[in-house]
Tab-separated table of C-alpha atoms in Angstrom:
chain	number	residue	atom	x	y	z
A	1	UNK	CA	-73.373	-93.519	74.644
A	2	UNK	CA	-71.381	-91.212	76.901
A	3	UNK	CA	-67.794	-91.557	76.630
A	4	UNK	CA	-64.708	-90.039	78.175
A	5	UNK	CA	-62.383	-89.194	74.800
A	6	UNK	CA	-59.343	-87.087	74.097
A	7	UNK	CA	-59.183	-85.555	70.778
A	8	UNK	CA	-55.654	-85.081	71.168
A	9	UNK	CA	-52.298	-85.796	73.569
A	10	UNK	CA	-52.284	-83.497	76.471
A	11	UNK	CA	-52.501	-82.978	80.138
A	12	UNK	CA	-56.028	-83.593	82.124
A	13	UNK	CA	-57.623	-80.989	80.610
A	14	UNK	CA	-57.560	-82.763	77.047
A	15	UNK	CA	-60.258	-85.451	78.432
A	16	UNK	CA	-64.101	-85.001	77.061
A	17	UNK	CA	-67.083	-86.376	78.044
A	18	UNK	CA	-68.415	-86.679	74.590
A	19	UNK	CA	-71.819	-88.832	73.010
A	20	UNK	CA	-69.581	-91.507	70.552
A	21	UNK	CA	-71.511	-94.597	68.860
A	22	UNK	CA	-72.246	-97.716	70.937
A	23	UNK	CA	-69.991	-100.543	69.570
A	24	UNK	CA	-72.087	-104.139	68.474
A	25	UNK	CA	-70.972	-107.280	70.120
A	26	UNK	CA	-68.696	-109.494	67.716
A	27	UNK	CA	-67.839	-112.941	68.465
A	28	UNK	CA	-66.007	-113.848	71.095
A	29	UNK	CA	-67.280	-110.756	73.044
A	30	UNK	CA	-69.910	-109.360	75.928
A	31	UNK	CA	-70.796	-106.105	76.528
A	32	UNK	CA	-71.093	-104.430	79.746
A	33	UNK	CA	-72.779	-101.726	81.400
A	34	UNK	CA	-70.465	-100.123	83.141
A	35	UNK	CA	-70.948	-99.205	86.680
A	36	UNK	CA	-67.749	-97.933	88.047
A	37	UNK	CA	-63.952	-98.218	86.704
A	38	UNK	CA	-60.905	-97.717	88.199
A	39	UNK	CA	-58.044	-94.855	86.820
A	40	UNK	CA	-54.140	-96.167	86.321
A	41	UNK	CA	-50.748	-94.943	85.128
A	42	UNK	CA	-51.311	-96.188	81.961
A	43	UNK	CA	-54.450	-94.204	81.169
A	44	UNK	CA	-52.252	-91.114	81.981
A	45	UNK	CA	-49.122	-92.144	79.749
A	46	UNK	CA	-52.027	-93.205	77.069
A	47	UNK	CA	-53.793	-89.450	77.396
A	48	UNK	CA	-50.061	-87.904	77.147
A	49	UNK	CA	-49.122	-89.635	74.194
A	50	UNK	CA	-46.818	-91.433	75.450
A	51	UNK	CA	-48.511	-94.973	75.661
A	52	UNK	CA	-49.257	-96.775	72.363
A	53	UNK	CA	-50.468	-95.278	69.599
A	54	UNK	CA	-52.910	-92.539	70.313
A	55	UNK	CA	-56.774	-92.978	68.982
A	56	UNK	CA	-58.807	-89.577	68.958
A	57	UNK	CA	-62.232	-89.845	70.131
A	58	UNK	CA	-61.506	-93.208	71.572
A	59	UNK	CA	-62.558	-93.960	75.144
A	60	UNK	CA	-59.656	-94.236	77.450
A	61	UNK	CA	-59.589	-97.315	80.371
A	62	UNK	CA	-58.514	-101.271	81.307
A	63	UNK	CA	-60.703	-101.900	83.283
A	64	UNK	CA	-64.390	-101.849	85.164
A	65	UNK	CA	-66.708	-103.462	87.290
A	66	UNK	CA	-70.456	-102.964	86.168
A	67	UNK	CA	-73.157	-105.608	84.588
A	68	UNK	CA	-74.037	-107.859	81.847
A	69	UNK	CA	-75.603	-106.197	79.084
A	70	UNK	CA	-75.231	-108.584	76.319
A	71	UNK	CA	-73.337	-112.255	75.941
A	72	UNK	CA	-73.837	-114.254	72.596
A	73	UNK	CA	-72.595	-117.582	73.825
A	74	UNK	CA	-75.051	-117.453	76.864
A	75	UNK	CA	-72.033	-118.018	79.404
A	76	UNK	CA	-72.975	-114.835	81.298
A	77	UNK	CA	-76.485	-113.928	81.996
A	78	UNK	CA	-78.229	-110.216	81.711
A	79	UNK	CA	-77.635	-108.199	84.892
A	80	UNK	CA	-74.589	-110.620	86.252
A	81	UNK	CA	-72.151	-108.891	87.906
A	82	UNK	CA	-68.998	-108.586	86.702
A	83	UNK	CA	-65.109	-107.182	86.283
A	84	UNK	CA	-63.241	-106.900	83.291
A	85	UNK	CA	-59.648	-105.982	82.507
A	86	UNK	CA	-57.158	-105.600	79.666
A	87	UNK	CA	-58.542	-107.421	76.548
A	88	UNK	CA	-57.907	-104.663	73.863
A	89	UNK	CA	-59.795	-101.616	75.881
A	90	UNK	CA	-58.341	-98.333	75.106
A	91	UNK	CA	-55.770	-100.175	72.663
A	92	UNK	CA	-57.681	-101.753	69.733
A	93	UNK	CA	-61.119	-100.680	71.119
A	94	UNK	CA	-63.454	-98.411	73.116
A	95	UNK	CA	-61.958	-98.448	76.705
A	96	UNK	CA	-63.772	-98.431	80.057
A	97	UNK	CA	-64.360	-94.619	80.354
A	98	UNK	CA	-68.116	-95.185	79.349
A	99	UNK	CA	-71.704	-96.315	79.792
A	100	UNK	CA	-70.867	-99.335	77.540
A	101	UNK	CA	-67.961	-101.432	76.873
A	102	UNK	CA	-67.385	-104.050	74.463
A	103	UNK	CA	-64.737	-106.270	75.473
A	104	UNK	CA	-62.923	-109.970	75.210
A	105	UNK	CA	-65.475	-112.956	77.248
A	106	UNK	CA	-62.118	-114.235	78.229
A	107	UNK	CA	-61.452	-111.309	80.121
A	108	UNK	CA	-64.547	-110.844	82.389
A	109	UNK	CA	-64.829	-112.376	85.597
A	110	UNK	CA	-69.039	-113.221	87.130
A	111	UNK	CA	-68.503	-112.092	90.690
A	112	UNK	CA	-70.732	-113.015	93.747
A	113	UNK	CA	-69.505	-110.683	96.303
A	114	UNK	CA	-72.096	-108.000	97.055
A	115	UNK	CA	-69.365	-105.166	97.764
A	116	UNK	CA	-70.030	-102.353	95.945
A	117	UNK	CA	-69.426	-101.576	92.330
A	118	UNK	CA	-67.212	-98.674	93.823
A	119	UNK	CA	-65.017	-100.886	95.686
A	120	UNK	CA	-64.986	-103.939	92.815
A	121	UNK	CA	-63.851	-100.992	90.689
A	122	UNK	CA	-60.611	-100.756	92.714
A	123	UNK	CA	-59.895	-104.336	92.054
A	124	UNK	CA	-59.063	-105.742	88.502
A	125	UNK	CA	-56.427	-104.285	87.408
A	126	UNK	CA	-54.436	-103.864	90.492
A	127	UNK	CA	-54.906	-107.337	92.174
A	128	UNK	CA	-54.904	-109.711	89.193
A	129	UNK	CA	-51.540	-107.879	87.916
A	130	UNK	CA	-50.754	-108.719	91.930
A	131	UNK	CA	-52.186	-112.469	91.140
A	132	UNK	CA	-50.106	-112.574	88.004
A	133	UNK	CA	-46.564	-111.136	89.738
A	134	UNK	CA	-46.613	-113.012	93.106
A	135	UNK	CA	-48.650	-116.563	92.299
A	136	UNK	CA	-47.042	-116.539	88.562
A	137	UNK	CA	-43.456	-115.723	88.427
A	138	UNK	CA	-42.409	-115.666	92.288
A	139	UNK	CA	-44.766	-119.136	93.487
A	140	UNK	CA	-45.121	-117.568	96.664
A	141	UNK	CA	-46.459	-119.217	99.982
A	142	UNK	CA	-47.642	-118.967	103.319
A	143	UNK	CA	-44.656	-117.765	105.773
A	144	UNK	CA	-42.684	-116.346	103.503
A	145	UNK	CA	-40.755	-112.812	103.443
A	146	UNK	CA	-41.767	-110.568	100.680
A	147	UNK	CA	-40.189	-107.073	99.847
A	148	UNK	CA	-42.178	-104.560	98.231
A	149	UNK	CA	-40.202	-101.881	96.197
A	150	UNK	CA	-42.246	-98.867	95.826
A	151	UNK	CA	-45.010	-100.175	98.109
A	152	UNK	CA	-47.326	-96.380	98.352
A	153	UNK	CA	-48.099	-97.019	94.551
A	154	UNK	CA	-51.864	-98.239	94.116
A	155	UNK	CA	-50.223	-101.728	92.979
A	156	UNK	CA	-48.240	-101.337	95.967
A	157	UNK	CA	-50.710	-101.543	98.136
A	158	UNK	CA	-52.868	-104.076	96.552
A	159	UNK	CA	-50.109	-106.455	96.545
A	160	UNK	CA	-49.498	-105.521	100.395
A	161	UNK	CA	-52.712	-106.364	101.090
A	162	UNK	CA	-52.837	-109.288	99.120
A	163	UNK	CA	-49.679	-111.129	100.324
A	164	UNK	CA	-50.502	-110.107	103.822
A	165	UNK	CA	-53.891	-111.949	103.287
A	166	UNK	CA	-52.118	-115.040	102.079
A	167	UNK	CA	-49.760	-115.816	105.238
A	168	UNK	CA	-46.802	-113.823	103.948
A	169	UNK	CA	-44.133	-110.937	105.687
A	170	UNK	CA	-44.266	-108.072	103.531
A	171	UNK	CA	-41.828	-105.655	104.143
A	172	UNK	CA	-42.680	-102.026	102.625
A	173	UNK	CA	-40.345	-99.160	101.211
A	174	UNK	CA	-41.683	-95.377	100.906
A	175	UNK	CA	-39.401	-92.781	100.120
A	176	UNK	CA	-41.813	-90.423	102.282
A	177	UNK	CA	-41.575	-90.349	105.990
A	178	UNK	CA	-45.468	-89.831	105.779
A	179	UNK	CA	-46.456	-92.796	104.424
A	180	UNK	CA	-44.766	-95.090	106.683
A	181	UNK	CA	-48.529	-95.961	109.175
A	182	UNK	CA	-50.324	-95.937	106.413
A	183	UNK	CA	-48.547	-99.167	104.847
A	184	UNK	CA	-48.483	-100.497	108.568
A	185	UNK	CA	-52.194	-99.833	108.563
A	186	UNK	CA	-52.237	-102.224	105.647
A	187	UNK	CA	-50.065	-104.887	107.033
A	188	UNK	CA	-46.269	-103.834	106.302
A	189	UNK	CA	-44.244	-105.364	109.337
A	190	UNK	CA	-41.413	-103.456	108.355
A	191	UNK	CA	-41.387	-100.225	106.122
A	192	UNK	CA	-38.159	-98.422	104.711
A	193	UNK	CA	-37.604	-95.338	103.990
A	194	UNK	CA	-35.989	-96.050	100.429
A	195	UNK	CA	-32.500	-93.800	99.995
A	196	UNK	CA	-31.627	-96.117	97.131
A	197	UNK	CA	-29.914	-98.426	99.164
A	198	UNK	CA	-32.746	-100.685	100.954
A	199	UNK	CA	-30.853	-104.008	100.632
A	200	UNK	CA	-28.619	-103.244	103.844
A	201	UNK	CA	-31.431	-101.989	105.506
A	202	UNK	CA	-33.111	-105.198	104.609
A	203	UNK	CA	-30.072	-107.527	105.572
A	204	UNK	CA	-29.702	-106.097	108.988
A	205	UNK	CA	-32.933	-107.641	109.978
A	206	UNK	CA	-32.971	-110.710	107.782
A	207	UNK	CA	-29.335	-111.347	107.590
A	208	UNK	CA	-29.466	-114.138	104.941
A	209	UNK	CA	-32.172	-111.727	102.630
A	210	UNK	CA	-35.403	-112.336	102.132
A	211	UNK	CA	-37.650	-115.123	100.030
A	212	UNK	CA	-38.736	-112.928	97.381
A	213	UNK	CA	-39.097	-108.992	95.856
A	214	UNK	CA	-41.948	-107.194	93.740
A	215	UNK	CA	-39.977	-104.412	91.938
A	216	UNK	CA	-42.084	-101.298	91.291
A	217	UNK	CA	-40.081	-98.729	90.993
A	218	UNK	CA	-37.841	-100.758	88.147
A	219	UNK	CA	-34.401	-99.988	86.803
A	220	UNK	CA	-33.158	-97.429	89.129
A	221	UNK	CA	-33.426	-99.947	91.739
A	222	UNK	CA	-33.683	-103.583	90.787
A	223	UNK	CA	-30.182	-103.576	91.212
A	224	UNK	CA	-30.365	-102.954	94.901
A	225	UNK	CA	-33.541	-105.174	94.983
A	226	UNK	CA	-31.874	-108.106	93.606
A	227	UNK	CA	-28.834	-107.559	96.625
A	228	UNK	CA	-31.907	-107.799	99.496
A	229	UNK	CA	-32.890	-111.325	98.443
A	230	UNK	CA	-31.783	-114.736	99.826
A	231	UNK	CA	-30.369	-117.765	97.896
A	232	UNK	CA	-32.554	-119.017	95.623
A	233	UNK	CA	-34.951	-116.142	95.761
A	234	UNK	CA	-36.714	-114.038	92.862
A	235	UNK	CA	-37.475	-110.846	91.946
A	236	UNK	CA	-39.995	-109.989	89.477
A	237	UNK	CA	-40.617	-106.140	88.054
A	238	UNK	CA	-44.062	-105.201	87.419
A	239	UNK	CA	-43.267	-101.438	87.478
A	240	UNK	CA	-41.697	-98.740	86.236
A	241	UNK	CA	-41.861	-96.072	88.439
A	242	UNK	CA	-38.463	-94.845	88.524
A	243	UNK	CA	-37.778	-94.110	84.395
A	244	UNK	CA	-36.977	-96.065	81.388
A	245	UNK	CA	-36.739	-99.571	81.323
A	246	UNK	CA	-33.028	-99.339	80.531
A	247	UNK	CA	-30.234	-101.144	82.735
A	248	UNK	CA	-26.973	-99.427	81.741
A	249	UNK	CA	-23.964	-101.503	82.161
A	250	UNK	CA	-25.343	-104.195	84.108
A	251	UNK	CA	-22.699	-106.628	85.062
A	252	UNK	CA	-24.098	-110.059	85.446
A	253	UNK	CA	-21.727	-111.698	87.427
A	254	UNK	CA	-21.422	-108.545	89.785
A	255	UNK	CA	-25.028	-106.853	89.711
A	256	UNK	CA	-26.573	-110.351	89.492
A	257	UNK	CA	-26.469	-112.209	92.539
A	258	UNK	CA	-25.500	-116.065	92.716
A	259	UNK	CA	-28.741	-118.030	92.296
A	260	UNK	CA	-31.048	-115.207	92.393
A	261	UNK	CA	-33.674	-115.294	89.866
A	262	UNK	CA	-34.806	-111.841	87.713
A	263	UNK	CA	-37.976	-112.095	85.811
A	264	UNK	CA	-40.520	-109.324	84.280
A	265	UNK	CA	-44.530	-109.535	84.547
A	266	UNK	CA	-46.907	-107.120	82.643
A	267	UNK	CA	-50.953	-107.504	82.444
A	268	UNK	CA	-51.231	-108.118	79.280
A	269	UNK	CA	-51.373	-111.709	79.877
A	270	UNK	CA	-54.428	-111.037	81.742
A	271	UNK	CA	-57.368	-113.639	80.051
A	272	UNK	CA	-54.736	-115.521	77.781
A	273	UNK	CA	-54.049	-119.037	77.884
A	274	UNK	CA	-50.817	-118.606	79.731
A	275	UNK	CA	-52.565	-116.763	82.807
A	276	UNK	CA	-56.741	-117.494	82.233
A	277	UNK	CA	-58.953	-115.398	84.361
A	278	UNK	CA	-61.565	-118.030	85.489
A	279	UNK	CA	-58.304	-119.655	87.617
A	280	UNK	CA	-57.802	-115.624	89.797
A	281	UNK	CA	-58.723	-115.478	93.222
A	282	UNK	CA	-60.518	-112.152	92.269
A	283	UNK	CA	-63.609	-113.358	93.755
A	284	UNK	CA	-61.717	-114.460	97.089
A	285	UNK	CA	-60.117	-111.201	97.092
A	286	UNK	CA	-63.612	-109.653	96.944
A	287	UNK	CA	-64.904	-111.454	99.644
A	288	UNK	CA	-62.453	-110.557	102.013
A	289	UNK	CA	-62.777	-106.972	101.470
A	290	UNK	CA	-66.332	-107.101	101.548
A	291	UNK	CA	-65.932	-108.618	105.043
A	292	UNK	CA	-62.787	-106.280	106.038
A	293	UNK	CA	-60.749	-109.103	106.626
A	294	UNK	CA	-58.396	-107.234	103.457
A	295	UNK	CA	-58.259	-103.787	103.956
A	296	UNK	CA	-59.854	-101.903	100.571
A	297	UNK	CA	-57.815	-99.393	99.386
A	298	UNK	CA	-59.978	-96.935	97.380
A	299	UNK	CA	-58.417	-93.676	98.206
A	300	UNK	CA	-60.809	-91.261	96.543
A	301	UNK	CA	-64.331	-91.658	94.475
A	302	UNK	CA	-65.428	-89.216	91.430
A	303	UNK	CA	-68.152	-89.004	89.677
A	304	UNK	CA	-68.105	-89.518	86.069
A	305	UNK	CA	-68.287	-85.418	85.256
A	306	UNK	CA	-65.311	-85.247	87.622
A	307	UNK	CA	-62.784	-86.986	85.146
A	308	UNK	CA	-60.445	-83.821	84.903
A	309	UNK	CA	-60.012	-83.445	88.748
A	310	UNK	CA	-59.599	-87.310	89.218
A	311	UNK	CA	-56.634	-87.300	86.361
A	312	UNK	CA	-55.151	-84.425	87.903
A	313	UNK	CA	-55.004	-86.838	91.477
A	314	UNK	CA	-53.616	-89.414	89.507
A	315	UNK	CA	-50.915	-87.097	88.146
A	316	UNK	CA	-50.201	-86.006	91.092
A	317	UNK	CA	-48.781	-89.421	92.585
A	318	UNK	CA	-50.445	-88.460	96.011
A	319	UNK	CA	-53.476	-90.689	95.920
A	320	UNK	CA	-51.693	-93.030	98.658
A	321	UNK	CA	-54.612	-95.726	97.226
A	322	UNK	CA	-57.068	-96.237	94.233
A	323	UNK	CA	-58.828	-94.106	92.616
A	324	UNK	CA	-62.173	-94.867	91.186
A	325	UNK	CA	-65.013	-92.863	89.342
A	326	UNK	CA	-68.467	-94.192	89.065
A	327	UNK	CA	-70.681	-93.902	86.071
């Protein structure tokens, strides 16, 4: 099959599209024909080196929309539609970057929306870590305030877009002037312009702090985060946009506010028993952007050939949305 591959850690350019044997179907898994897949961070920090350990000749991706090829168990029929993400691709197997994937039953999703494979693509990843975040670890509900740290990243603006869809207040921060209509477009009523020091930006409109915060950026400004939120409220880090993971001197009687709650979320979980696929609103979230009741936010489409120039977007950090290439 074809398959996008590095031979070795580097920029872009290191990324082949090379013929590399078709994996069988063990137990356990399906294999899929894939149609379309969507790029992330983690495909970059994988292709640099700096992600796991490195596999050469391995196909990079976590995740794809594209159709039933084969299914042992008989749960999922030939030519069914589906999404996949996670389960071991581009980790302990072939990833997504190819005409075929093998991957975990547990982590594909049957989908009846007819929206394209393009735009299902743009959806795994990105809205079930969303699902995972937000209905998981913060509980969140209709009519509640939600603050978005580091809202123009692709998870960003699927979780935008997703809280706005479920009766919440999101407010948005963008460090770039530019960016601000764009996250209105997608339903921001009220978008910062992050200096570092959003909480008192936050506070003079909701004076008691808002319900509840998805942290993006990470440690360089959780701390901050955690000072925007009310009473009782969470805060749950799904990114780390801003550096290492590393909290230096973090005083938790000072930098920890009374009753606030701080709690981490990563995909991994994705198809487990703690966080089980078949329970996702992925196929609600389909259906509204098939019917543009949630805004889709695809920002660019390559074609498979194309895989340089659409890493070179993503390294960029000037998508402003998802990119997806189609196979």
């Amino acid at each position: 099959m074809k398959a996008i591959v590095a031979l070795q850690p580097g920029n872009a350019d290191a990324l082949e599209l090379r013929d590399i044997e078709e994996h069988q179907v063990q137990e356990g898994e399906v294999k899929i024909r894939v149609k379309a897949f969507g790029l992330n961070k983690a495909e970059s920090y994988y292709r640099s080196g700096n992600y796991g350990t490195f596999v050469a000749n391995q196909a990079l991706g976590i995740e794809a929309a594209g159709e039933i090829v084969e299914d042992p168990s008989g749960e999922f029929k030939f030519g069914q539609k589906v999404v996949t993400a996670m389960g071991g691709m581009m980790f302990t197997r072939h990833g997504s970057y190819a005409e075929y994937v093998t991957v975990q039953r547990d982590n594909v999703v049957a989908i009846e929306s007819q929206l394209s494979f393009e735009a299902l693509a743009a959806l795994p990843e990105l809205y079930l870590t969303a699902w995972g975040a937000l209905d998981g670890n913060l509980k969140i509900e209709a009519g509640q305030t939600l603050l978005i740290r580091g809202a123009t990243s692709a998870l960003g603006m699927a979780a935008l877009t997703y809280a706005k869809a479920r009766g919440l207040t999101v407010l948005a921060t963008t460090r770039q002037t530019s960016s601000v209509d764009r996250l209105k477009a997608l339903g921001a009523e009220h978008v910062f312009i992050d200096d570092g020091e959003v909480a008192k930006q936050v506070r003079e409109l909701y004076p008691d702090g808002v319900d509840n915060a998805l942290e993006i950026v990470g440690a360089a400004t959780v701390t901050d985060t955690m000072q925007a939120i009310r009473l009782w409220g969470q805060v749950v880090v799904v990114g780390l946009l801003g550096g290492a993971p590393v909290l230096s001197s973090f005083n938790l009687m000072g930098d920890l506010p009374n009753t606030v709650k701080l709690s981490f979320f990563a995909s991994g979980l994705l198809g487990s028993d703690a966080l089980p696929l078949h329970e996702s609103p992925i196929n609600w979230i389909a259906e509204q952007v098939e019917s543009g009741t949630m805004p889709s936010i695809v920002s660019k489409v390559f074609n498979f050939d194309e895989i340089q120039a659409a890493h070179r977007l993503l390294d960029s950090n000037t998508a402003l949305g998802k990119i997806v290439v189609k196979v």
